[in-house]
mmCIF file of C-alpha atoms in Angstrom:
data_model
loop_
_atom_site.group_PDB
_atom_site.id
_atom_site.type_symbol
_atom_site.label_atom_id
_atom_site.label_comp_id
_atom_site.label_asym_id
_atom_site.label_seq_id
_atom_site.Cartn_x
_atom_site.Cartn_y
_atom_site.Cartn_z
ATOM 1 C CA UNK A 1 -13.834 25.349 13.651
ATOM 2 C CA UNK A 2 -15.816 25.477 17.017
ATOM 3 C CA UNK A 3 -18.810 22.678 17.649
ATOM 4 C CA UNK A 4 -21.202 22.407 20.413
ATOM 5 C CA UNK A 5 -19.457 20.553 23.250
ATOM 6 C CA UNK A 6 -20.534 19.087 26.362
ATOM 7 C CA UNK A 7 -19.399 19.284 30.203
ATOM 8 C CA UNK A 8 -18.574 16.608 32.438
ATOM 9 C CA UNK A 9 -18.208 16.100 35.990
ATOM 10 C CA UNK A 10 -13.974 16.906 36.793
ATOM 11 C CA UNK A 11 -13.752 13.588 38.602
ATOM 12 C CA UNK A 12 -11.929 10.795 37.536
ATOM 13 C CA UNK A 13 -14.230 8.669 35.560
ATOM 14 C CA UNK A 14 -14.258 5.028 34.111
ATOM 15 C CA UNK A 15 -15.489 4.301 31.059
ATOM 16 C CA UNK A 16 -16.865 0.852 30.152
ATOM 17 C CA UNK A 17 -15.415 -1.973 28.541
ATOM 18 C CA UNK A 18 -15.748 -2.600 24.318
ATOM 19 C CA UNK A 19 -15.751 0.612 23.938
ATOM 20 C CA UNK A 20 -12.863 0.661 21.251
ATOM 21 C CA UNK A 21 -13.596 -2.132 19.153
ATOM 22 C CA UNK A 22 -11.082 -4.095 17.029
ATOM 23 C CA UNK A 23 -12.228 -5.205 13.431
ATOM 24 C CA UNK A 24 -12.077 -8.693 12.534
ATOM 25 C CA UNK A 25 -10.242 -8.033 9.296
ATOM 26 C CA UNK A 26 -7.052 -7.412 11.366
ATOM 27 C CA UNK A 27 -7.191 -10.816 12.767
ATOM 28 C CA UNK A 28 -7.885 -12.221 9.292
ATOM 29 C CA UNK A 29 -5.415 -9.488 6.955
ATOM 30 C CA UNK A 30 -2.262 -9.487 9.942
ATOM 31 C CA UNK A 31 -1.215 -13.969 9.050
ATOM 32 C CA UNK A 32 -2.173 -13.231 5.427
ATOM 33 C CA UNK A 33 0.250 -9.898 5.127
ATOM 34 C CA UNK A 34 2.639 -11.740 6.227
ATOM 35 C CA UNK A 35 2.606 -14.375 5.071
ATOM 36 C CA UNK A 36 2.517 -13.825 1.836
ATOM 37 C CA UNK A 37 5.719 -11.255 2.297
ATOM 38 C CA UNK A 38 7.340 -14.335 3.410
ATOM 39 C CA UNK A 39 6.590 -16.688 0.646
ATOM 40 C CA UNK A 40 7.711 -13.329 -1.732
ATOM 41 C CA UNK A 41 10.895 -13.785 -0.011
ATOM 42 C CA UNK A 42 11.444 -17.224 -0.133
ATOM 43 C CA UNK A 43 10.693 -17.727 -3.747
ATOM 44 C CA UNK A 44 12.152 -14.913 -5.839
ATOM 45 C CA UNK A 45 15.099 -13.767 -3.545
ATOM 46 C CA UNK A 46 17.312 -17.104 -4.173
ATOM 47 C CA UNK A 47 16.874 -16.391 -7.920
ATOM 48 C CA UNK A 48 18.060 -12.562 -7.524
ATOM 49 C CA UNK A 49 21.137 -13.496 -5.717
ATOM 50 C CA UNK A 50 21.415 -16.446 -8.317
ATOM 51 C CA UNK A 51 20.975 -14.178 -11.195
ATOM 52 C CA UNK A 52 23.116 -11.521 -9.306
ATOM 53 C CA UNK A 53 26.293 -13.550 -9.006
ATOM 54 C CA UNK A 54 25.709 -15.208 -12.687
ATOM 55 C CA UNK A 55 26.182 -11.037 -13.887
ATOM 56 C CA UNK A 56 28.957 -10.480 -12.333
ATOM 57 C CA UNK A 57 31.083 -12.779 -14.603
ATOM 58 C CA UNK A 58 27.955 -14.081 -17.247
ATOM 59 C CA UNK A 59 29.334 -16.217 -19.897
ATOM 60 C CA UNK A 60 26.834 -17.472 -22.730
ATOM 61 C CA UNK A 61 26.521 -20.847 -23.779
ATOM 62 C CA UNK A 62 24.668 -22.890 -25.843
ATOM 63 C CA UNK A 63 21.955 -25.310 -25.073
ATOM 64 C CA UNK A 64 18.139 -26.197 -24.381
ATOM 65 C CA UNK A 65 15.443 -23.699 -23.013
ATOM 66 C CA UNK A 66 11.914 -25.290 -22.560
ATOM 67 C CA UNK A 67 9.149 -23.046 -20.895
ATOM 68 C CA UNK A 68 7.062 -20.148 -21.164
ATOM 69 C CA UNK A 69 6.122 -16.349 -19.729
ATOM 70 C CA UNK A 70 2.441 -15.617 -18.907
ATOM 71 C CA UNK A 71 1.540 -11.749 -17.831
ATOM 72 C CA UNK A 72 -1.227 -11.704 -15.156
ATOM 73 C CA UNK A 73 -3.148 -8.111 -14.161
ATOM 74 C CA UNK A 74 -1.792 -6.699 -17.821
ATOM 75 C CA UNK A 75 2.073 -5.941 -16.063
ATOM 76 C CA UNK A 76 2.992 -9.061 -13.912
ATOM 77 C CA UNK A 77 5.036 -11.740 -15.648
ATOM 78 C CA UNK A 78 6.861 -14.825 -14.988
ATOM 79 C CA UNK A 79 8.749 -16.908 -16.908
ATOM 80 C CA UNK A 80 9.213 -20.746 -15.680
ATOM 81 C CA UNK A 81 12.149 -22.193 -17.957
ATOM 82 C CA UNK A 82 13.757 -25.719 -18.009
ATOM 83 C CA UNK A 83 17.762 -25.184 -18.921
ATOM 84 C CA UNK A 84 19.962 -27.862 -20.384
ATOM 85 C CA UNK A 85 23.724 -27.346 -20.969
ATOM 86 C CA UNK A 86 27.310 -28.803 -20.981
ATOM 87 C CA UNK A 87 30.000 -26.624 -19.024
ATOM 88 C CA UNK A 88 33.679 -27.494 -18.230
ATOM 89 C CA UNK A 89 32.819 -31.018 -19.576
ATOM 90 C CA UNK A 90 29.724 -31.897 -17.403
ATOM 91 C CA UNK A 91 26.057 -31.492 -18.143
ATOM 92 C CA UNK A 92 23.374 -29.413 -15.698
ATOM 93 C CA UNK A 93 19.598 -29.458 -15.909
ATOM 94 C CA UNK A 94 18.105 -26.542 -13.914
ATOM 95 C CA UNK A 95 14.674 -25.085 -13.278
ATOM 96 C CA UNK A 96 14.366 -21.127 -13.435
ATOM 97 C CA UNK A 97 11.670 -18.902 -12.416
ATOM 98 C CA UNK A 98 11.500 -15.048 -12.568
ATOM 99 C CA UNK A 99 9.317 -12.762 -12.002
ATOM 100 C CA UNK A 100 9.397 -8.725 -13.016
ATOM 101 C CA UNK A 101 6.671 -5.896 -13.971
ATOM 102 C CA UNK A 102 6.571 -5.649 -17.807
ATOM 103 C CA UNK A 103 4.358 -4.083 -20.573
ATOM 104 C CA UNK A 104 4.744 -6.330 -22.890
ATOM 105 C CA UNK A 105 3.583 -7.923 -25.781
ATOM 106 C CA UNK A 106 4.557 -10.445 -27.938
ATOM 107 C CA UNK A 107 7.239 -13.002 -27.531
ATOM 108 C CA UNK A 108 10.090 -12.720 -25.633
ATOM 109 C CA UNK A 109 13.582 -13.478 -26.800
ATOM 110 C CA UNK A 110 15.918 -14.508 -24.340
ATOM 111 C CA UNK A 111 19.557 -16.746 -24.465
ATOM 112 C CA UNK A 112 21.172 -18.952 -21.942
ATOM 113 C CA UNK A 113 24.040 -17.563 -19.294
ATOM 114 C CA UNK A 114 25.994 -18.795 -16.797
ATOM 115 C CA UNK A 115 28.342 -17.771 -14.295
ATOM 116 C CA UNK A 116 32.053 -18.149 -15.589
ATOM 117 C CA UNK A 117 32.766 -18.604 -11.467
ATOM 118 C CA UNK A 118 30.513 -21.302 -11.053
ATOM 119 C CA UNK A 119 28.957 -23.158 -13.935
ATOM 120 C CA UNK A 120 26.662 -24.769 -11.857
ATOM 121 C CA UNK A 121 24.552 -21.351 -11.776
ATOM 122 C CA UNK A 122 22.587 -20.344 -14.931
ATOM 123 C CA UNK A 123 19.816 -18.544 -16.003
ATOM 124 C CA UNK A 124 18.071 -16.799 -18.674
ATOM 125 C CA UNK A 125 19.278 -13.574 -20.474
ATOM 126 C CA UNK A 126 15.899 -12.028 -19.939
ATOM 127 C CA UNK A 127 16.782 -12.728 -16.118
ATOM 128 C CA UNK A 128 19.662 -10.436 -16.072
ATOM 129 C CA UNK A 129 18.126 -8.074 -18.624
ATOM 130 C CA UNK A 130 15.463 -7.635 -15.776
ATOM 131 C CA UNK A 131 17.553 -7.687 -13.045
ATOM 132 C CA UNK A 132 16.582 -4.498 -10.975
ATOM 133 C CA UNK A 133 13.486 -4.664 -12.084
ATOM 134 C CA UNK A 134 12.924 -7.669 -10.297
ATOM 135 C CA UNK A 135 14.736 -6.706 -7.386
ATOM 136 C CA UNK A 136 12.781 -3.502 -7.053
ATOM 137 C CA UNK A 137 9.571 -5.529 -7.622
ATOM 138 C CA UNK A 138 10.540 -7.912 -4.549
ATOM 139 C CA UNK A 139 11.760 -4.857 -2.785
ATOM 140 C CA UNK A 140 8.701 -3.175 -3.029
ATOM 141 C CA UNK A 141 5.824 -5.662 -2.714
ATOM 142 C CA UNK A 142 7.610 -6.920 0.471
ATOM 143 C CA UNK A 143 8.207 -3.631 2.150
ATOM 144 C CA UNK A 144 4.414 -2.865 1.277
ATOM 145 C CA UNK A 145 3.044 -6.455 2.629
ATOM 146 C CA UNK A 146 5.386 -6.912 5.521
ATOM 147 C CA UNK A 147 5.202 -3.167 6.380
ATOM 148 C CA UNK A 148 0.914 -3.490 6.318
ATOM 149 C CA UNK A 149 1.448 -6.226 8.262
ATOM 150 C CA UNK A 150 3.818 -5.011 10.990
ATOM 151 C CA UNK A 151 1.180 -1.553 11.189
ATOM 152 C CA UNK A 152 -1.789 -3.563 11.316
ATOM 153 C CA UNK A 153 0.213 -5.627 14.407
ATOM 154 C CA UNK A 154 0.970 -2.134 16.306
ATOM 155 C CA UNK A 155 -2.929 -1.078 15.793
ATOM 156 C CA UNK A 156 -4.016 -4.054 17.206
ATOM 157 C CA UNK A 157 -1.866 -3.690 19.852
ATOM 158 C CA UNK A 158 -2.907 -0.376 20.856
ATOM 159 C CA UNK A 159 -6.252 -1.547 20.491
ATOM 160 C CA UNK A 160 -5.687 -3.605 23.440
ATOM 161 C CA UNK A 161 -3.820 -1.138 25.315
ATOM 162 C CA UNK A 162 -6.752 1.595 24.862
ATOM 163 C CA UNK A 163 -9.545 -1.580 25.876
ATOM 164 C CA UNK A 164 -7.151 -2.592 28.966
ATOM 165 C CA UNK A 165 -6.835 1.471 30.379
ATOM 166 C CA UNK A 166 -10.574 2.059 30.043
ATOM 167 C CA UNK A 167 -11.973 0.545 33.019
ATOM 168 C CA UNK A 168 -10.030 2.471 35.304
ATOM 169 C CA UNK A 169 -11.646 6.331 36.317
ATOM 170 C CA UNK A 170 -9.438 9.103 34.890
ATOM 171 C CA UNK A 171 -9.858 12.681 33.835
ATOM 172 C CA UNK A 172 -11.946 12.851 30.663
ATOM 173 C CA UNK A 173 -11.741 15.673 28.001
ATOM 174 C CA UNK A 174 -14.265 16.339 25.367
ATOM 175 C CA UNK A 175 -13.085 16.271 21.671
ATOM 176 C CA UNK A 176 -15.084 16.702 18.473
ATOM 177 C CA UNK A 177 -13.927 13.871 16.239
ATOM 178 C CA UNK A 178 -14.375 13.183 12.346
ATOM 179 C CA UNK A 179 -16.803 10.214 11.163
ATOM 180 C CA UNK A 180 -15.525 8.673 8.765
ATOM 181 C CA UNK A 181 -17.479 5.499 8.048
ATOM 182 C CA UNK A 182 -20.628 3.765 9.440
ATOM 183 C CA UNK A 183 -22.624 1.153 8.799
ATOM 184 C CA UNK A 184 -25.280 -1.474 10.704
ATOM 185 C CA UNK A 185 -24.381 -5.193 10.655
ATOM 186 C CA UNK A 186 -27.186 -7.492 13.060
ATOM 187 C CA UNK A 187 -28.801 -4.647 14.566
ATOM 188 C CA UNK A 188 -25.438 -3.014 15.878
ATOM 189 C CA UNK A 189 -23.934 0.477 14.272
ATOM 190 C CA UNK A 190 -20.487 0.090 13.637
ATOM 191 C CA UNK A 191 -18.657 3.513 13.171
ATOM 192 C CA UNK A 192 -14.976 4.469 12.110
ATOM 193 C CA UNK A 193 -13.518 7.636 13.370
ATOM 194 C CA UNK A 194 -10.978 9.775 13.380
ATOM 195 C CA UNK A 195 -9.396 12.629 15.243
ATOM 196 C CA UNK A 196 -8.666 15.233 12.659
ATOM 197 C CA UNK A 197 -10.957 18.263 13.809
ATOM 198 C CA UNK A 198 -9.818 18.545 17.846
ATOM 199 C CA UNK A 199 -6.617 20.631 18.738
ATOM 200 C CA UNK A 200 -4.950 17.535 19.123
ATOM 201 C CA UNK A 201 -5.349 16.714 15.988
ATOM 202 C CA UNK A 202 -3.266 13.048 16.070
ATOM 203 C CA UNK A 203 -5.068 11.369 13.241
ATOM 204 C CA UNK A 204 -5.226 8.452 14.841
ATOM 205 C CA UNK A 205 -8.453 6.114 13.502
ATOM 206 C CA UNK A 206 -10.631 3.820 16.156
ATOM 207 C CA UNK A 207 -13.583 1.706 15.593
ATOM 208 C CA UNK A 208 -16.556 1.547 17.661
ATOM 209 C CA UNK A 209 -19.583 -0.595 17.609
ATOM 210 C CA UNK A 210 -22.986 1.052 19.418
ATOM 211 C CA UNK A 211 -25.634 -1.380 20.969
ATOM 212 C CA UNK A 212 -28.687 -1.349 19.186
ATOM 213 C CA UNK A 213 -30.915 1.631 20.056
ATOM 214 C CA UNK A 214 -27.408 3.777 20.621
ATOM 215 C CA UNK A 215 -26.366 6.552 18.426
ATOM 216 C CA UNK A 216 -23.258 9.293 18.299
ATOM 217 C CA UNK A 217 -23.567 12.373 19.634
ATOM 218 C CA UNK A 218 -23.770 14.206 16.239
ATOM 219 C CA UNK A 219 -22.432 17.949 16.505
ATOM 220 C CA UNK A 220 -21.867 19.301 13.017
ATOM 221 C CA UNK A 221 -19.820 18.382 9.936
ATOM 222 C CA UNK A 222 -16.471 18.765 8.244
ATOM 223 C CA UNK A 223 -16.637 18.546 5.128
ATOM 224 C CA UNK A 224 -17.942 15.335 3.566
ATOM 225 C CA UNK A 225 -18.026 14.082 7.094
ATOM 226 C CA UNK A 226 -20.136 14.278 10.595
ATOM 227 C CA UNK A 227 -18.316 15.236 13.598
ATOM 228 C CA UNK A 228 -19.333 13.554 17.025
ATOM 229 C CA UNK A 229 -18.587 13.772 20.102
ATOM 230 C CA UNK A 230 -15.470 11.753 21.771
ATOM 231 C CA UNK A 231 -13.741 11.866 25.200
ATOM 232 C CA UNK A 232 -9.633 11.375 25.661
ATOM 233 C CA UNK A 233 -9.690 8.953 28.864
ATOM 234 C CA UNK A 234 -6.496 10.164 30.582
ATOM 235 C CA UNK A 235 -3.423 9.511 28.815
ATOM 236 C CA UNK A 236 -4.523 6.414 26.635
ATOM 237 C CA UNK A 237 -3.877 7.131 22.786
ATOM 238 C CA UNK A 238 -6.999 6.924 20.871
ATOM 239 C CA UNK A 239 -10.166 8.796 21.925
ATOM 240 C CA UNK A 240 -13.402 6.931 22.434
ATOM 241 C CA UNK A 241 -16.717 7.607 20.807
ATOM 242 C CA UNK A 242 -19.502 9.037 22.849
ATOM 243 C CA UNK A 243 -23.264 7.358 22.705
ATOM 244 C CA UNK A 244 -26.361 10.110 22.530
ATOM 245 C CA UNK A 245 -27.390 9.051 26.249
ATOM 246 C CA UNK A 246 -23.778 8.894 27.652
ATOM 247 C CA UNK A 247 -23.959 5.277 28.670
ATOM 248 C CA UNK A 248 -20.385 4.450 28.044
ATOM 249 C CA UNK A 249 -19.459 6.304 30.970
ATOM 250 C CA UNK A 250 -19.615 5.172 34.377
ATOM 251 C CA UNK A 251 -21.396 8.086 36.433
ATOM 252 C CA UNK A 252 -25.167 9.172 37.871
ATOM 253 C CA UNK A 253 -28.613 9.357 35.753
ATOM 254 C CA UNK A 254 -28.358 13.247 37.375
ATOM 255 C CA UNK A 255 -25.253 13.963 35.994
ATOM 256 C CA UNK A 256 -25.764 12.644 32.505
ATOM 257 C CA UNK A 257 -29.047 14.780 32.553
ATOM 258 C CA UNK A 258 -27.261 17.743 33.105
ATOM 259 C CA UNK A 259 -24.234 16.969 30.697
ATOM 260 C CA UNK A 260 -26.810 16.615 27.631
ATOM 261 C CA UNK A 261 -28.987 19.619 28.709
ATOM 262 C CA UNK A 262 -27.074 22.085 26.978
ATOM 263 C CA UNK A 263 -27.545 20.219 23.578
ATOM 264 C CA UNK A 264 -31.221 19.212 24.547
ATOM 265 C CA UNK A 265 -31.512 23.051 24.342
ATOM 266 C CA UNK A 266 -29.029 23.708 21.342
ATOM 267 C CA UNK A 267 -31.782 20.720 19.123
ATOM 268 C CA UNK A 268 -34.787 23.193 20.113
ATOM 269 C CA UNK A 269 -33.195 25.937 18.016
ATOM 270 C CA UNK A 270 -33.612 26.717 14.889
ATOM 271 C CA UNK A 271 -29.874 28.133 14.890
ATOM 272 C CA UNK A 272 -28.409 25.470 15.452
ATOM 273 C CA UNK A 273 -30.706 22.199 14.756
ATOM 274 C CA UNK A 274 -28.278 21.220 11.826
ATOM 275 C CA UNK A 275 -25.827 20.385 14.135
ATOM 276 C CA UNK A 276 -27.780 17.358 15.433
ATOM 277 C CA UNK A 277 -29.245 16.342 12.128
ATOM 278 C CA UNK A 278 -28.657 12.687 11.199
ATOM 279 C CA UNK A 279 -28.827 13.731 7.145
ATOM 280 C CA UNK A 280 -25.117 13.547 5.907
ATOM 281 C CA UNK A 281 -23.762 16.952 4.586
ATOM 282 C CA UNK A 282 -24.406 17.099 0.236
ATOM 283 C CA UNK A 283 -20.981 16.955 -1.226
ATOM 284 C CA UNK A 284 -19.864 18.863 -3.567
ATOM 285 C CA UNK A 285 -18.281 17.087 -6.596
ATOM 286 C CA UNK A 286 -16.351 18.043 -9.352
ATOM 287 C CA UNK A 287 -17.775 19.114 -13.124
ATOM 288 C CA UNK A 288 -17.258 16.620 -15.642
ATOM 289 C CA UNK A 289 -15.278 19.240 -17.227
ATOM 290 C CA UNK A 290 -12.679 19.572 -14.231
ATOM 291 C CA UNK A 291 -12.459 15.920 -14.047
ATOM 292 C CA UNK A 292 -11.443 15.319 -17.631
ATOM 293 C CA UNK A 293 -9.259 18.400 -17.027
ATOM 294 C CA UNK A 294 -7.621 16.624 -14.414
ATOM 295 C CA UNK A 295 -7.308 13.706 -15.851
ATOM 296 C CA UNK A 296 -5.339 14.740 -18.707
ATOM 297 C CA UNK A 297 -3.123 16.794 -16.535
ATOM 298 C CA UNK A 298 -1.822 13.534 -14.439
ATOM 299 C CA UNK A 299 -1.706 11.698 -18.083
ATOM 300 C CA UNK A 300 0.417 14.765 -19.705
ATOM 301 C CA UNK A 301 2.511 14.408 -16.511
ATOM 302 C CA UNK A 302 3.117 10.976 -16.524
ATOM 303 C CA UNK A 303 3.565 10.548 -20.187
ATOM 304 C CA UNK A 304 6.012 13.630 -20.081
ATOM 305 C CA UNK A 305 7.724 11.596 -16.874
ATOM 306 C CA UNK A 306 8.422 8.468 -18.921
ATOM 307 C CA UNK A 307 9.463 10.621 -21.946
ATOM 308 C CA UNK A 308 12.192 12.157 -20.158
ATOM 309 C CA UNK A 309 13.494 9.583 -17.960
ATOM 310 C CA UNK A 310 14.096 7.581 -21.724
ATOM 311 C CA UNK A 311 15.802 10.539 -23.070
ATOM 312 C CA UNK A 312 18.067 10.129 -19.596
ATOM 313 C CA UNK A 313 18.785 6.667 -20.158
ATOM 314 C CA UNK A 314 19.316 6.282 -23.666
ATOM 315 C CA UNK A 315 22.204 9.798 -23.450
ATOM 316 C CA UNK A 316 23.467 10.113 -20.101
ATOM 317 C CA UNK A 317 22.598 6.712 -17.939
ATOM 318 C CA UNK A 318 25.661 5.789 -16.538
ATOM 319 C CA UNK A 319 25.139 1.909 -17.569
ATOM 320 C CA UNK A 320 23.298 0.384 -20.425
ATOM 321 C CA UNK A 321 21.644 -2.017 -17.931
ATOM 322 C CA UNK A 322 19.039 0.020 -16.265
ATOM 323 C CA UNK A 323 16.001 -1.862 -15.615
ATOM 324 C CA UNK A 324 13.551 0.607 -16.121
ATOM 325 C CA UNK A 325 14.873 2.525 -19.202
ATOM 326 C CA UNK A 326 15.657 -0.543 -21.262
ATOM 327 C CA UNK A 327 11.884 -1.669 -20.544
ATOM 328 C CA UNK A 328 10.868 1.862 -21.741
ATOM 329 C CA UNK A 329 12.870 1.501 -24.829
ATOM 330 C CA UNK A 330 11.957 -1.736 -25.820
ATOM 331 C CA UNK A 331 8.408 0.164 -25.897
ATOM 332 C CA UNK A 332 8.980 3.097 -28.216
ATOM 333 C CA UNK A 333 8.093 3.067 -31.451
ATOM 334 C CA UNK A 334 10.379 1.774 -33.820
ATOM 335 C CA UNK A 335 12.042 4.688 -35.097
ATOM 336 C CA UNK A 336 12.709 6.019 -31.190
ATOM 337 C CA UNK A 337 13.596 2.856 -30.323
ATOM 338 C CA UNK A 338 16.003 2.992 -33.190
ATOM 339 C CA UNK A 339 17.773 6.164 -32.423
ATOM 340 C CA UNK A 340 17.721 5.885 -28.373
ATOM 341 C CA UNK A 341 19.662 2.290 -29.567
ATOM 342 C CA UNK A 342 21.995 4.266 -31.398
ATOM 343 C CA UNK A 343 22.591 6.573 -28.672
ATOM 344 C CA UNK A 344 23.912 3.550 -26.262
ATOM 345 C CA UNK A 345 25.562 1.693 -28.635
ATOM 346 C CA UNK A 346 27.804 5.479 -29.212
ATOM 347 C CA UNK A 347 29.020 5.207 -25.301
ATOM 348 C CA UNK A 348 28.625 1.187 -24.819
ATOM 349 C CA UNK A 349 29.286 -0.105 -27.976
ATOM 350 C CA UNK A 350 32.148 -2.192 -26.416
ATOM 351 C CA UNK A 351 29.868 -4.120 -24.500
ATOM 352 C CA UNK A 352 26.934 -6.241 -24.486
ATOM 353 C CA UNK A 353 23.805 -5.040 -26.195
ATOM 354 C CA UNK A 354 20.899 -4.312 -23.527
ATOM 355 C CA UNK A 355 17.486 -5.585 -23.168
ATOM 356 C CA UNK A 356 15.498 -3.754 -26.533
ATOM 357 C CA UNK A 357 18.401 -3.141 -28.197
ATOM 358 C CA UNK A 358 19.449 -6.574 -28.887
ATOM 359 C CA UNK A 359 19.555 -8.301 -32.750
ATOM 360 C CA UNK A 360 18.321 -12.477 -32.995
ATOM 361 C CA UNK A 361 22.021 -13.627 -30.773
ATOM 362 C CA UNK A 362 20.838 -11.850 -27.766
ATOM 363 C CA UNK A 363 23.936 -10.343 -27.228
ATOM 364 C CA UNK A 364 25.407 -8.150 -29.930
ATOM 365 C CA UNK A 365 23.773 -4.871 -31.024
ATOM 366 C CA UNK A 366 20.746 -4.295 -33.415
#
């Protein structure tokens, strides 16, 4: 797609300071990212590698479980639990907390276990029975956090880099680029934008903030979106966001006259006077019919997802202990629940019973 473009002088030119703006949120979301994928760490890994050893050699005992589970946002649960037991002649009092994605309701049922290795360690049934789970709940909540966090940190970064190259003159080229937000805060128009529509085509996103009085040099649309005009300053890697009198570069009242002439001209036609209009482009939505249509697709799908990945477990999983499928079993109606029960019990009868499939012991099958 071709928009109205603009020509300016071929030498070197500086453009001025604050052009490329960096939003306070990063300042505020960066420590906070962080931060709370460290704490994620620091309180639920111990228990997985706890919990981890305990299964390789788990031994059940009796003795004392005091505490409680309480599910947060519908899926997030944790159990706090006070243990008290006598092993190998000596008596331990430990404090367990776990944490896993369930849908759940009810009561849960849940033993004590230790490790046969070292007594010392002990734990919950429910803790093993959720064992991936959990770890693919730390796994992914810290990769998500952390990973935010470190992206936010190289943004922020190139922020800087962009703010620190701008002030010294360079070759500037003229790029459409996509508008993707805007709004006015104290008198000042703060855009978001986006290079999706030049030949480049990077994707990279930049934030701007225009001095009051200042607007973008609006060319056209894509979509949903305006296009304005931007300029790549040299080799920096984000492009900056043009004002409608050209300000924001450093060169003569003459030559900014003569760079805008040619769209001074293009806003006196009737051909083409859309392309400088402030209105925002009507979108065109979906029927209600499509949506609904839609909708039920992606619920068929993920329905028919879950279906099948239960019929995997419960006849060809190669362990009884799979996080997810024993959490989708426990769910199925009785009768399904039944049968898929049956269907483990056929190739691990000899061992333990898994999570959903256990009778009132905890361990032996239903």
């Amino acid at each position: 797609m071709t928009f109205p473009t603009i020509k300016l002088p071929a030498r070197p030119l500086a453009i001025k300071r604050g052009t490329i703006s960096t939003p306070f949120v990063y300042y505020f979301s960066i420590p906070v990212l962080l931060a709370i994928a460290v704490f994620m760490m620091v309180s639920e890994a111990p228990g997985i590698l706890r919990d981890y050893t305990i299964s390789q050699n788990p031994v059940f005992v009796d003795g004392t479980i005091d505490g409680s589970c309480k599910t947060r946002k519908a899926v997030f649960t944790t159990c706090e639990v006070d243990l008290s037991y006598e092993q190998g002649g000596q008596r331990y009092d430990k404090d367990v907390e776990i944490m896993f994605i369930d849908i759940h309701s009810g009561d849960y049922e849940t033993g004590l276990v230790v490790s046969g290795d070292h007594p010392e360690l002990a734990t919950i049934t429910l803790g093993l029975d959720m064992l991936w789970n959990r770890i693919i709940t730390l796994s992914v909540f810290t990769v998500l956090l952390g990973g935010g966090g470190l992206v936010m940190i190289f943004m922020l970064l190139r922020f800087w880099r962009v703010s620190g190259q701008l002030g010294k003159p360079a070759p500037l080229t003229v790029v459409p680029v996509e508008i993707t937000g805007m709004d006015t805060k104290r008198n000042r128009l703060n855009v978001t934008y986006a290079d999706r529509v030049s030949e480049r085509k990077t994707k990279r996103v930049a934030f701007t903030r225009f001095e009051r009085g200042q607007e973008p040099i609006i060319v056209g649309d894509a979509g949903s979106n305006l296009v304005a005009l931007a300029v790549w300053h040299g080799n920096t890697s984000l492009p900056v966001l043009l004002d409608d009198r050209l300000e924001r570069i450093e060169m003569t009242e003459q030559e900014r006259a003569a760079a805008l002439a040619p769209l001074h001209e293009l806003a006196q036609s009737t051909d083409h006077a859309s392309a400088t209009s402030d209105v925002v482009p009507e979108k065109q939505g979906m029927s209600l019919a499509r949506r609904a249509g839609g909708f039920a697709l992606v619920l068929l799908l993920l329905v028919g997802g879950i279906f099948g990945y239960w019929l995997w477990y419960v006849t060809s999983a190669p362990s009884q202990y799979n996080s997810p499928g024993m959490d989708i079993n426990n769910m199925m109606p009785e009768a399904l629940n039944r049968w898929g029960c049956d269907q483990l019990k056929s190739r691990f009868g000899d061992g333990n019973a898994p999570f959903g499939c256990t009778a009132p012991d905890h361990i032996s099958w239903k």
